[in-house]
mmCIF file of C-alpha atoms and ligand atoms in Angstrom:
data_model
loop_
_atom_site.group_PDB
_atom_site.id
_atom_site.type_symbol
_atom_site.label_atom_id
_atom_site.label_comp_id
_atom_site.label_asym_id
_atom_site.label_seq_id
_atom_site.Cartn_x
_atom_site.Cartn_y
_atom_site.Cartn_z
ATOM 1 C CA MET A 1 81.206 30.889 48.225
ATOM 2 C CA ALA A 2 79.841 33.848 50.131
ATOM 3 C CA ARG A 3 82.152 35.479 52.618
ATOM 4 C CA GLN A 4 81.844 34.378 56.168
ATOM 5 C CA ARG A 5 80.235 36.817 58.565
ATOM 6 C CA VAL A 6 81.538 36.910 62.127
ATOM 7 C CA LEU A 7 80.158 39.153 64.876
ATOM 8 C CA THR A 8 80.725 39.672 68.550
ATOM 9 C CA GLY A 9 79.946 42.276 71.229
ATOM 10 C CA ILE A 10 81.882 43.486 74.252
ATOM 11 C CA THR A 11 79.877 44.607 77.270
ATOM 12 C CA THR A 12 81.227 47.960 78.421
ATOM 13 C CA SER A 13 81.057 47.601 82.164
ATOM 14 C CA GLY A 14 84.710 47.238 83.129
ATOM 15 C CA THR A 15 88.364 47.799 82.349
ATOM 16 C CA PRO A 16 89.876 45.299 79.893
ATOM 17 C CA HIS A 17 92.050 42.678 81.617
ATOM 18 C CA LEU A 18 94.450 39.960 80.507
ATOM 19 C CA GLY A 19 91.641 37.374 80.478
ATOM 20 C CA ASN A 20 89.645 39.508 78.016
ATOM 21 C CA TYR A 21 92.759 39.974 75.937
ATOM 22 C CA VAL A 22 93.697 36.312 75.619
ATOM 23 C CA GLY A 23 90.127 34.991 75.451
ATOM 24 C CA ALA A 24 88.447 37.519 73.194
ATOM 25 C CA ILE A 25 90.419 40.544 72.038
ATOM 26 C CA ARG A 26 93.500 38.854 70.584
ATOM 27 C CA PRO A 27 91.526 36.298 68.536
ATOM 28 C CA ALA A 28 89.088 38.990 67.365
ATOM 29 C CA ILE A 29 91.924 41.174 66.166
ATOM 30 C CA ALA A 30 93.267 38.287 64.110
ATOM 31 C CA VAL A 31 89.792 37.901 62.551
ATOM 32 C CA SER A 32 89.607 41.650 61.850
ATOM 33 C CA ARG A 33 92.751 41.332 59.743
ATOM 34 C CA ASP A 34 91.542 38.383 57.740
ATOM 35 C CA ALA A 35 90.441 39.803 54.411
ATOM 36 C CA SER A 36 88.324 36.730 53.662
ATOM 37 C CA ILE A 37 86.000 37.400 56.623
ATOM 38 C CA ASP A 38 83.401 40.126 57.099
ATOM 39 C CA SER A 39 83.663 40.951 60.764
ATOM 40 C CA PHE A 40 81.531 43.043 63.096
ATOM 41 C CA PHE A 41 82.755 44.070 66.548
ATOM 42 C CA PHE A 42 80.809 46.400 68.760
ATOM 43 C CA LEU A 43 80.672 47.995 72.183
ATOM 44 C CA ALA A 44 77.588 46.506 73.811
ATOM 45 C CA ASP A 45 76.746 49.543 75.917
ATOM 46 C CA TYR A 46 73.036 48.736 76.145
ATOM 47 C CA HIS A 47 74.076 45.420 77.616
ATOM 48 C CA ALA A 48 76.253 47.235 80.126
ATOM 49 C CA LEU A 49 73.150 48.935 81.559
ATOM 50 C CA ILE A 50 71.825 45.542 82.607
ATOM 51 C CA LYS A 51 74.671 44.938 85.032
ATOM 52 C CA CYS A 52 75.854 48.386 85.825
ATOM 53 C CA GLN A 53 73.897 51.428 86.946
ATOM 54 C CA ASP A 54 76.928 53.618 87.330
ATOM 55 C CA PRO A 55 76.890 56.095 84.415
ATOM 56 C CA LYS A 56 80.509 57.143 84.891
ATOM 57 C CA ARG A 57 81.681 53.590 84.800
ATOM 58 C CA VAL A 58 79.700 52.707 81.666
ATOM 59 C CA HIS A 59 81.050 55.772 79.928
ATOM 60 C CA ARG A 60 84.635 55.209 81.030
ATOM 61 C CA SER A 61 84.473 51.547 80.083
ATOM 62 C CA SER A 62 83.301 52.387 76.550
ATOM 63 C CA ARG A 63 86.303 54.649 76.130
ATOM 64 C CA GLU A 64 88.734 52.111 77.580
ATOM 65 C CA VAL A 65 87.422 49.172 75.617
ATOM 66 C CA ALA A 66 87.460 51.130 72.354
ATOM 67 C CA ALA A 67 90.973 52.457 73.022
ATOM 68 C CA ALA A 68 92.230 48.984 73.935
ATOM 69 C CA TRP A 69 90.902 47.340 70.786
ATOM 70 C CA LEU A 70 92.307 50.083 68.603
ATOM 71 C CA ALA A 71 95.673 50.101 70.374
ATOM 72 C CA LEU A 72 95.993 46.365 69.903
ATOM 73 C CA GLY A 73 95.665 46.740 66.168
ATOM 74 C CA LEU A 74 92.019 46.123 65.299
ATOM 75 C CA ASP A 75 91.761 46.592 61.543
ATOM 76 C CA THR A 76 88.899 49.052 61.270
ATOM 77 C CA ASP A 77 89.114 49.270 57.497
ATOM 78 C CA ASN A 78 88.260 45.629 57.153
ATOM 79 C CA ALA A 79 86.169 45.029 60.285
ATOM 80 C CA LEU A 80 83.172 47.140 61.266
ATOM 81 C CA PHE A 81 83.733 48.591 64.722
ATOM 82 C CA TYR A 82 80.790 50.447 66.233
ATOM 83 C CA ARG A 83 78.839 51.198 69.371
ATOM 84 C CA GLN A 84 75.540 49.388 69.816
ATOM 85 C CA SER A 85 73.733 52.527 70.995
ATOM 86 C CA ASP A 86 74.625 54.325 67.745
ATOM 87 C CA ILE A 87 72.486 51.888 65.809
ATOM 88 C CA ALA A 88 68.899 52.946 66.494
ATOM 89 C CA GLU A 89 67.592 49.954 64.567
ATOM 90 C CA ILE A 90 68.899 47.586 67.264
ATOM 91 C CA PRO A 91 66.413 48.562 69.993
ATOM 92 C CA GLU A 92 63.715 48.691 67.345
ATOM 93 C CA LEU A 93 64.478 45.141 66.294
ATOM 94 C CA THR A 94 64.651 44.121 69.946
ATOM 95 C CA TRP A 95 61.040 45.164 70.414
ATOM 96 C CA ILE A 96 59.857 43.385 67.311
ATOM 97 C CA LEU A 97 61.680 40.233 68.390
ATOM 98 C CA CYS A 98 60.223 40.548 71.893
ATOM 99 C CA CYS A 99 56.857 40.133 70.234
ATOM 100 C CA SER A 100 57.736 36.756 68.835
ATOM 101 C CA ALA A 101 60.227 35.436 71.391
ATOM 102 C CA ALA A 102 58.615 33.030 73.856
ATOM 103 C CA LYS A 103 58.600 34.156 77.461
ATOM 104 C CA GLY A 104 59.123 30.530 78.432
ATOM 105 C CA LEU A 105 62.397 30.561 76.520
ATOM 106 C CA MET A 106 63.596 33.580 78.506
ATOM 107 C CA ASN A 107 62.629 31.858 81.767
ATOM 108 C CA ARG A 108 65.317 29.303 80.987
ATOM 109 C CA ALA A 109 68.188 31.795 80.524
ATOM 110 C CA HIS A 110 71.049 30.996 82.921
ATOM 111 C CA ALA A 111 71.676 34.582 84.030
ATOM 112 C CA TYR A 112 68.015 35.091 84.903
ATOM 113 C CA LYS A 113 67.681 31.703 86.571
ATOM 114 C CA ALA A 114 70.769 32.334 88.676
ATOM 115 C CA ALA A 115 69.300 35.636 89.887
ATOM 116 C CA VAL A 116 65.996 33.966 90.815
ATOM 117 C CA GLN A 117 67.822 31.187 92.604
ATOM 118 C CA ALA A 118 69.941 33.643 94.574
ATOM 119 C CA ASN A 119 66.732 35.391 95.682
ATOM 120 C CA GLU A 120 65.133 32.134 96.738
ATOM 121 C CA GLU A 121 68.194 31.135 98.717
ATOM 122 C CA ALA A 122 68.178 34.512 100.431
ATOM 123 C CA GLY A 123 64.483 34.111 101.263
ATOM 124 C CA GLU A 124 63.568 37.088 99.066
ATOM 125 C CA ASP A 125 60.770 37.442 96.563
ATOM 126 C CA PRO A 126 61.945 35.571 93.423
ATOM 127 C CA ASP A 127 61.720 38.781 91.365
ATOM 128 C CA PHE A 128 63.655 40.887 93.845
ATOM 129 C CA GLY A 129 66.015 43.256 92.007
ATOM 130 C CA ILE A 130 65.387 41.605 88.647
ATOM 131 C CA THR A 131 64.814 44.144 85.900
ATOM 132 C CA MET A 132 63.102 43.682 82.554
ATOM 133 C CA GLY A 133 66.536 44.399 81.092
ATOM 134 C CA LEU A 134 68.026 41.315 82.711
ATOM 135 C CA PHE A 135 65.022 39.232 81.725
ATOM 136 C CA SER A 136 65.058 40.392 78.083
ATOM 137 C CA TYR A 137 68.850 40.357 77.760
ATOM 138 C CA PRO A 138 68.847 37.424 75.304
ATOM 139 C CA VAL A 139 66.424 39.256 72.995
ATOM 140 C CA LEU A 140 68.682 42.313 72.810
ATOM 141 C CA MET A 141 71.578 40.018 72.051
ATOM 142 C CA ALA A 142 69.526 38.269 69.378
ATOM 143 C CA ALA A 143 68.841 41.652 67.775
ATOM 144 C CA ASP A 144 72.598 42.423 67.768
ATOM 145 C CA ILE A 145 73.319 39.191 65.993
ATOM 146 C CA LEU A 146 70.377 38.861 63.615
ATOM 147 C CA MET A 147 70.546 42.486 62.498
ATOM 148 C CA PHE A 148 73.812 41.841 60.682
ATOM 149 C CA GLY A 149 73.152 38.339 59.416
ATOM 150 C CA ALA A 150 76.018 36.916 61.460
ATOM 151 C CA GLN A 151 76.765 33.270 60.842
ATOM 152 C CA ARG A 152 79.466 32.789 63.440
ATOM 153 C CA VAL A 153 79.475 34.351 66.882
ATOM 154 C CA PRO A 154 82.688 33.853 68.884
ATOM 155 C CA VAL A 155 81.801 33.824 72.575
ATOM 156 C CA GLY A 156 82.831 32.390 75.918
ATOM 157 C CA ARG A 157 81.068 29.280 77.194
ATOM 158 C CA ASP A 158 78.701 31.309 79.351
ATOM 159 C CA GLN A 159 77.239 32.913 76.229
ATOM 160 C CA ILE A 160 76.521 29.815 74.139
ATOM 161 C CA GLN A 161 72.980 29.598 75.436
ATOM 162 C CA HIS A 162 72.276 33.177 74.360
ATOM 163 C CA VAL A 163 73.420 32.490 70.812
ATOM 164 C CA GLU A 164 71.243 29.401 70.734
ATOM 165 C CA MET A 165 68.314 31.508 71.871
ATOM 166 C CA ALA A 166 69.020 33.966 69.058
ATOM 167 C CA ARG A 167 68.876 31.050 66.674
ATOM 168 C CA ASP A 168 65.581 29.924 68.155
ATOM 169 C CA ILE A 169 64.081 33.382 67.933
ATOM 170 C CA ALA A 170 65.230 33.695 64.321
ATOM 171 C CA GLN A 171 63.767 30.348 63.370
ATOM 172 C CA ARG A 172 60.415 31.193 64.898
ATOM 173 C CA PHE A 173 60.321 34.558 63.139
ATOM 174 C CA ASN A 174 61.331 33.085 59.783
ATOM 175 C CA HIS A 175 58.696 30.411 60.118
ATOM 176 C CA HIS A 176 55.901 32.752 61.077
ATOM 177 C CA PHE A 177 56.639 35.758 58.857
ATOM 178 C CA ALA A 178 59.268 35.390 56.147
ATOM 179 C CA GLU A 179 62.798 34.054 55.722
ATOM 180 C CA VAL A 180 64.496 37.189 56.926
ATOM 181 C CA PHE A 181 67.172 36.018 59.338
ATOM 182 C CA THR A 182 70.352 34.001 58.992
ATOM 183 C CA LEU A 183 70.656 31.353 61.695
ATOM 184 C CA PRO A 184 73.749 32.086 63.804
ATOM 185 C CA GLU A 185 76.079 29.637 65.455
ATOM 186 C CA ALA A 186 78.174 30.102 68.581
ATOM 187 C CA VAL A 187 81.882 29.496 68.136
ATOM 188 C CA VAL A 188 83.896 28.567 71.191
ATOM 189 C CA ASP A 189 87.562 28.183 70.473
ATOM 190 C CA ASP A 190 88.941 25.504 72.774
ATOM 191 C CA SER A 191 92.512 26.364 71.870
ATOM 192 C CA VAL A 192 92.010 29.772 73.442
ATOM 193 C CA ALA A 193 92.690 29.665 77.143
ATOM 194 C CA VAL A 194 90.243 30.768 79.806
ATOM 195 C CA LEU A 195 92.798 32.573 81.954
ATOM 196 C CA LEU A 196 92.954 32.118 85.677
ATOM 197 C CA GLY A 197 93.151 35.150 87.913
ATOM 198 C CA LEU A 198 95.385 36.118 90.822
ATOM 199 C CA ASP A 199 93.592 33.721 93.179
ATOM 200 C CA GLY A 200 93.524 30.771 90.765
ATOM 201 C CA ARG A 201 89.824 31.080 89.896
ATOM 202 C CA LYS A 202 88.712 32.164 86.403
ATOM 203 C CA MET A 203 89.967 35.704 85.770
ATOM 204 C CA SER A 204 86.849 37.835 85.984
ATOM 205 C CA LYS A 205 85.917 41.262 87.190
ATOM 206 C CA SER A 206 83.195 39.692 89.311
ATOM 207 C CA TYR A 207 85.879 37.870 91.327
ATOM 208 C CA ASN A 208 88.051 40.937 91.617
ATOM 209 C CA ASN A 209 91.104 38.868 90.664
ATOM 210 C CA THR A 210 92.054 40.425 87.340
ATOM 211 C CA ILE A 211 95.281 41.778 85.946
ATOM 212 C CA PRO A 212 94.340 44.926 84.013
ATOM 213 C CA LEU A 213 95.622 44.885 80.447
ATOM 214 C CA PHE A 214 97.118 48.347 80.291
ATOM 215 C CA GLN A 215 98.310 49.369 83.691
ATOM 216 C CA SER A 216 101.847 50.740 84.005
ATOM 217 C CA GLU A 217 104.840 48.459 83.702
ATOM 218 C CA LYS A 218 105.425 48.760 87.419
ATOM 219 C CA GLN A 219 101.837 47.816 88.258
ATOM 220 C CA LEU A 220 101.963 44.899 85.864
ATOM 221 C CA ARG A 221 105.071 43.563 87.608
ATOM 222 C CA LYS A 222 103.396 44.000 90.972
ATOM 223 C CA ALA A 223 100.236 42.210 89.842
ATOM 224 C CA ILE A 224 102.209 39.274 88.454
ATOM 225 C CA ASN A 225 104.114 39.033 91.733
ATOM 226 C CA LYS A 226 100.775 38.745 93.529
ATOM 227 C CA ILE A 227 99.666 35.613 91.640
ATOM 228 C CA LYS A 228 98.969 32.907 94.182
ATOM 229 C CA THR A 229 101.489 30.039 94.239
ATOM 230 C CA ASN A 230 102.169 27.158 96.587
ATOM 231 C CA LEU A 231 104.990 27.030 99.125
ATOM 232 C CA LEU A 232 107.422 24.860 97.179
ATOM 233 C CA GLU A 233 111.011 26.063 97.574
ATOM 234 C CA PRO A 234 113.496 26.764 94.766
ATOM 235 C CA GLY A 235 114.885 23.443 93.535
ATOM 236 C CA GLU A 236 111.680 21.525 94.300
ATOM 237 C CA PRO A 237 109.892 20.302 91.161
ATOM 238 C CA LYS A 238 106.640 22.166 90.460
ATOM 239 C CA ASP A 239 103.532 21.068 88.602
ATOM 240 C CA PRO A 240 103.010 23.391 85.615
ATOM 241 C CA ASP A 241 99.477 22.127 85.036
ATOM 242 C CA ASP A 242 98.445 23.274 88.461
ATOM 243 C CA SER A 243 99.944 26.733 88.162
ATOM 244 C CA THR A 244 98.411 30.055 87.199
ATOM 245 C CA VAL A 245 101.911 31.347 86.456
ATOM 246 C CA PHE A 246 102.489 28.597 83.923
ATOM 247 C CA GLN A 247 99.029 28.989 82.403
ATOM 248 C CA LEU A 248 99.668 32.673 81.787
ATOM 249 C CA TRP A 249 103.080 31.846 80.404
ATOM 250 C CA ALA A 250 101.553 29.398 77.918
ATOM 251 C CA ALA A 251 99.018 32.035 76.796
ATOM 252 C CA PHE A 252 101.821 34.373 75.755
ATOM 253 C CA ALA A 253 104.756 32.110 74.828
ATOM 254 C CA SER A 254 105.582 30.218 71.631
ATOM 255 C CA PRO A 255 105.261 26.418 71.784
ATOM 256 C CA ASP A 256 109.069 26.137 72.152
ATOM 257 C CA GLU A 257 109.166 28.596 75.003
ATOM 258 C CA THR A 258 106.241 26.821 76.648
ATOM 259 C CA ALA A 259 108.096 23.506 76.463
ATOM 260 C CA ARG A 260 111.184 25.144 77.932
ATOM 261 C CA MET A 261 109.208 26.544 80.882
ATOM 262 C CA ARG A 262 107.669 23.135 81.461
ATOM 263 C CA ARG A 263 111.200 21.762 81.887
ATOM 264 C CA GLU A 264 112.128 24.646 84.170
ATOM 265 C CA PHE A 265 109.173 23.756 86.373
ATOM 266 C CA ALA A 266 110.290 20.127 86.515
ATOM 267 C CA ASN A 267 113.771 21.378 87.435
ATOM 268 C CA GLY A 268 112.373 23.378 90.299
ATOM 269 C CA ILE A 269 112.549 26.970 89.047
ATOM 270 C CA ALA A 270 111.948 29.401 91.927
ATOM 271 C CA TRP A 271 108.537 31.111 91.906
ATOM 272 C CA GLY A 272 110.216 34.494 91.965
ATOM 273 C CA GLU A 273 112.251 33.637 88.884
ATOM 274 C CA ALA A 274 109.258 32.197 87.017
ATOM 275 C CA LYS A 275 107.282 35.356 87.748
ATOM 276 C CA LYS A 276 110.157 37.549 86.642
ATOM 277 C CA GLN A 277 110.336 35.754 83.299
ATOM 278 C CA LEU A 278 106.541 35.882 82.998
ATOM 279 C CA PHE A 279 106.562 39.631 83.518
ATOM 280 C CA GLU A 280 109.219 40.093 80.817
ATOM 281 C CA LEU A 281 107.241 37.988 78.366
ATOM 282 C CA VAL A 282 103.864 39.654 78.918
ATOM 283 C CA ASN A 283 105.397 43.088 79.018
ATOM 284 C CA ALA A 284 107.199 42.536 75.712
ATOM 285 C CA GLU A 285 103.855 41.872 74.006
ATOM 286 C CA LEU A 286 101.998 44.736 75.669
ATOM 287 C CA ALA A 287 104.584 47.519 75.903
ATOM 288 C CA ALA A 288 104.040 49.020 72.447
ATOM 289 C CA PRO A 289 100.209 48.827 72.487
ATOM 290 C CA ARG A 290 100.270 50.285 76.008
ATOM 291 C CA ASP A 291 101.871 53.467 74.657
ATOM 292 C CA VAL A 292 99.340 53.677 71.856
ATOM 293 C CA TYR A 293 96.539 53.115 74.375
ATOM 294 C CA GLN A 294 97.737 55.975 76.565
ATOM 295 C CA ARG A 295 97.954 58.274 73.544
ATOM 296 C CA LEU A 296 94.458 57.289 72.403
ATOM 297 C CA LEU A 297 93.002 58.061 75.812
ATOM 298 C CA GLN A 298 94.408 61.558 75.424
ATOM 299 C CA ASP A 299 92.544 61.891 72.129
ATOM 300 C CA PRO A 300 88.924 60.852 72.744
ATOM 301 C CA ALA A 301 87.774 62.767 69.656
ATOM 302 C CA HIS A 302 89.767 60.393 67.526
ATOM 303 C CA ILE A 303 88.210 57.343 69.193
ATOM 304 C CA GLU A 304 84.788 58.885 68.708
ATOM 305 C CA SER A 305 85.414 59.533 65.021
ATOM 306 C CA VAL A 306 86.457 55.924 64.457
ATOM 307 C CA LEU A 307 83.233 54.765 66.128
ATOM 308 C CA GLN A 308 81.145 57.191 64.096
ATOM 309 C CA ARG A 309 82.621 55.928 60.868
ATOM 310 C CA GLY A 310 81.922 52.371 62.029
ATOM 311 C CA ALA A 311 78.335 53.292 62.865
ATOM 312 C CA GLU A 312 77.802 54.780 59.423
ATOM 313 C CA ARG A 313 78.986 51.595 57.807
ATOM 314 C CA ALA A 314 76.909 49.467 60.191
ATOM 315 C CA ARG A 315 73.757 51.480 59.501
ATOM 316 C CA VAL A 316 73.918 50.516 55.847
ATOM 317 C CA TYR A 317 73.189 46.974 57.004
ATOM 318 C CA SER A 318 70.829 47.788 59.852
ATOM 319 C CA ARG A 319 68.620 50.072 57.761
ATOM 320 C CA ALA A 320 68.238 47.492 55.035
ATOM 321 C CA MET A 321 67.456 44.806 57.606
ATOM 322 C CA ILE A 322 64.901 46.831 59.545
ATOM 323 C CA GLU A 323 63.101 47.593 56.264
ATOM 324 C CA LYS A 324 62.731 43.885 55.601
ATOM 325 C CA VAL A 325 61.650 43.142 59.154
ATOM 326 C CA ARG A 326 59.099 45.936 59.301
ATOM 327 C CA SER A 327 57.585 44.895 56.073
ATOM 328 C CA ALA A 328 57.518 41.231 57.146
ATOM 329 C CA VAL A 329 55.469 42.098 60.259
ATOM 330 C CA GLY A 330 53.136 44.540 58.485
ATOM 331 C CA ILE A 331 54.619 47.861 59.473
ATOM 332 C CA ALA A 332 54.695 49.870 56.271
ATOM 333 C CA ALA A 333 53.299 52.977 54.610
ATOM 334 C CA ILE A 334 49.542 52.966 54.132
ATOM 335 C CA SER A 335 48.785 51.781 50.633
HETATM 336 N N1 LIG B 401 76.462 39.460 76.271
HETATM 337 C C1 LIG B 401 77.802 39.327 75.787
HETATM 338 C C2 LIG B 401 78.767 39.186 76.972
HETATM 339 O O1 LIG B 401 78.457 39.610 78.061
HETATM 340 C C3 LIG B 401 78.205 40.520 74.960
HETATM 341 C C4 LIG B 401 77.349 40.637 73.759
HETATM 342 C C5 LIG B 401 76.315 41.512 73.560
HETATM 343 C C6 LIG B 401 77.434 39.850 72.596
HETATM 344 N N2 LIG B 401 75.764 41.324 72.332
HETATM 345 C C7 LIG B 401 76.421 40.309 71.728
HETATM 346 C C8 LIG B 401 78.274 38.804 72.207
HETATM 347 C C9 LIG B 401 76.219 39.725 70.484
HETATM 348 C C10 LIG B 401 78.050 38.220 70.975
HETATM 349 C C11 LIG B 401 77.037 38.684 70.106
HETATM 350 O O2 LIG B 401 79.846 38.653 76.793
#
């Protein structure tokens, strides 16, 4: 059987946080080390431009995301690790796909619809502040995926629709021109937790409730101490299933340790004590990678060289694919 091809992108518009780590980075690193899978992981910096018009932030985020993935042990010999903007064939494919993707399909994209709805609610013109980048976002993402013949695309729930659109776009192209593209499938791993943030809502940079992945030990302790809890006193039983502290614990602990903490909650562990143990647990997993991360940030040339090597490997695929696509649509040397 052919090897499985897995691909996912990371938008470079923020600093990696614990939610990214548990939800995306940790599982991806496990995939990168699986010799039976061909994996593709990339910095989606063109996607970052859709949400973020702050050049410094986009640039800094690319460095931080790359350093974080490397520090956490991404296997870059097995996996391909590259930056989207280093692959010139991706925007080229985006244009070609734009010419067969239905506008009506894009009208249904959640991110776009949410922006229109927000405008309507605010009494603005429906198009207010909406760029062509936001509108065409799913086509760029389709190009990322279809370029490398990805079969499985691990994503969060909010991205399932985009992968389905990529599939749609591929099907339409294959039908009209030639069987060029593999049809991708979104993979959402339900065993991977969607972490809650400091305020108990989903941990997300848009809610400003994140715990950064690689802040100092002291800052990590402080952040964990800030997690919102209820007012139950030491000795009063606490509900683990209604607790951000417990949820974080479960994302880092072994099943045995999780069961033990569940009992501690029933026995009325004090919040301060639970948070202290949580800090120790999280810190034990992150302490060594944190040092590597700090060293990598001091050596940007090394990060850049890893990305360049990844881009060279990725271009072997993207050049072959763009050849096929060009020829399918009739762009070829005069003959
Ligand atoms: N849009 C995705 C996100 O915000 C990131 C992304 C870009 C991506 N291109 C991709 C994910 C291709 C999977 C496949 O999370």
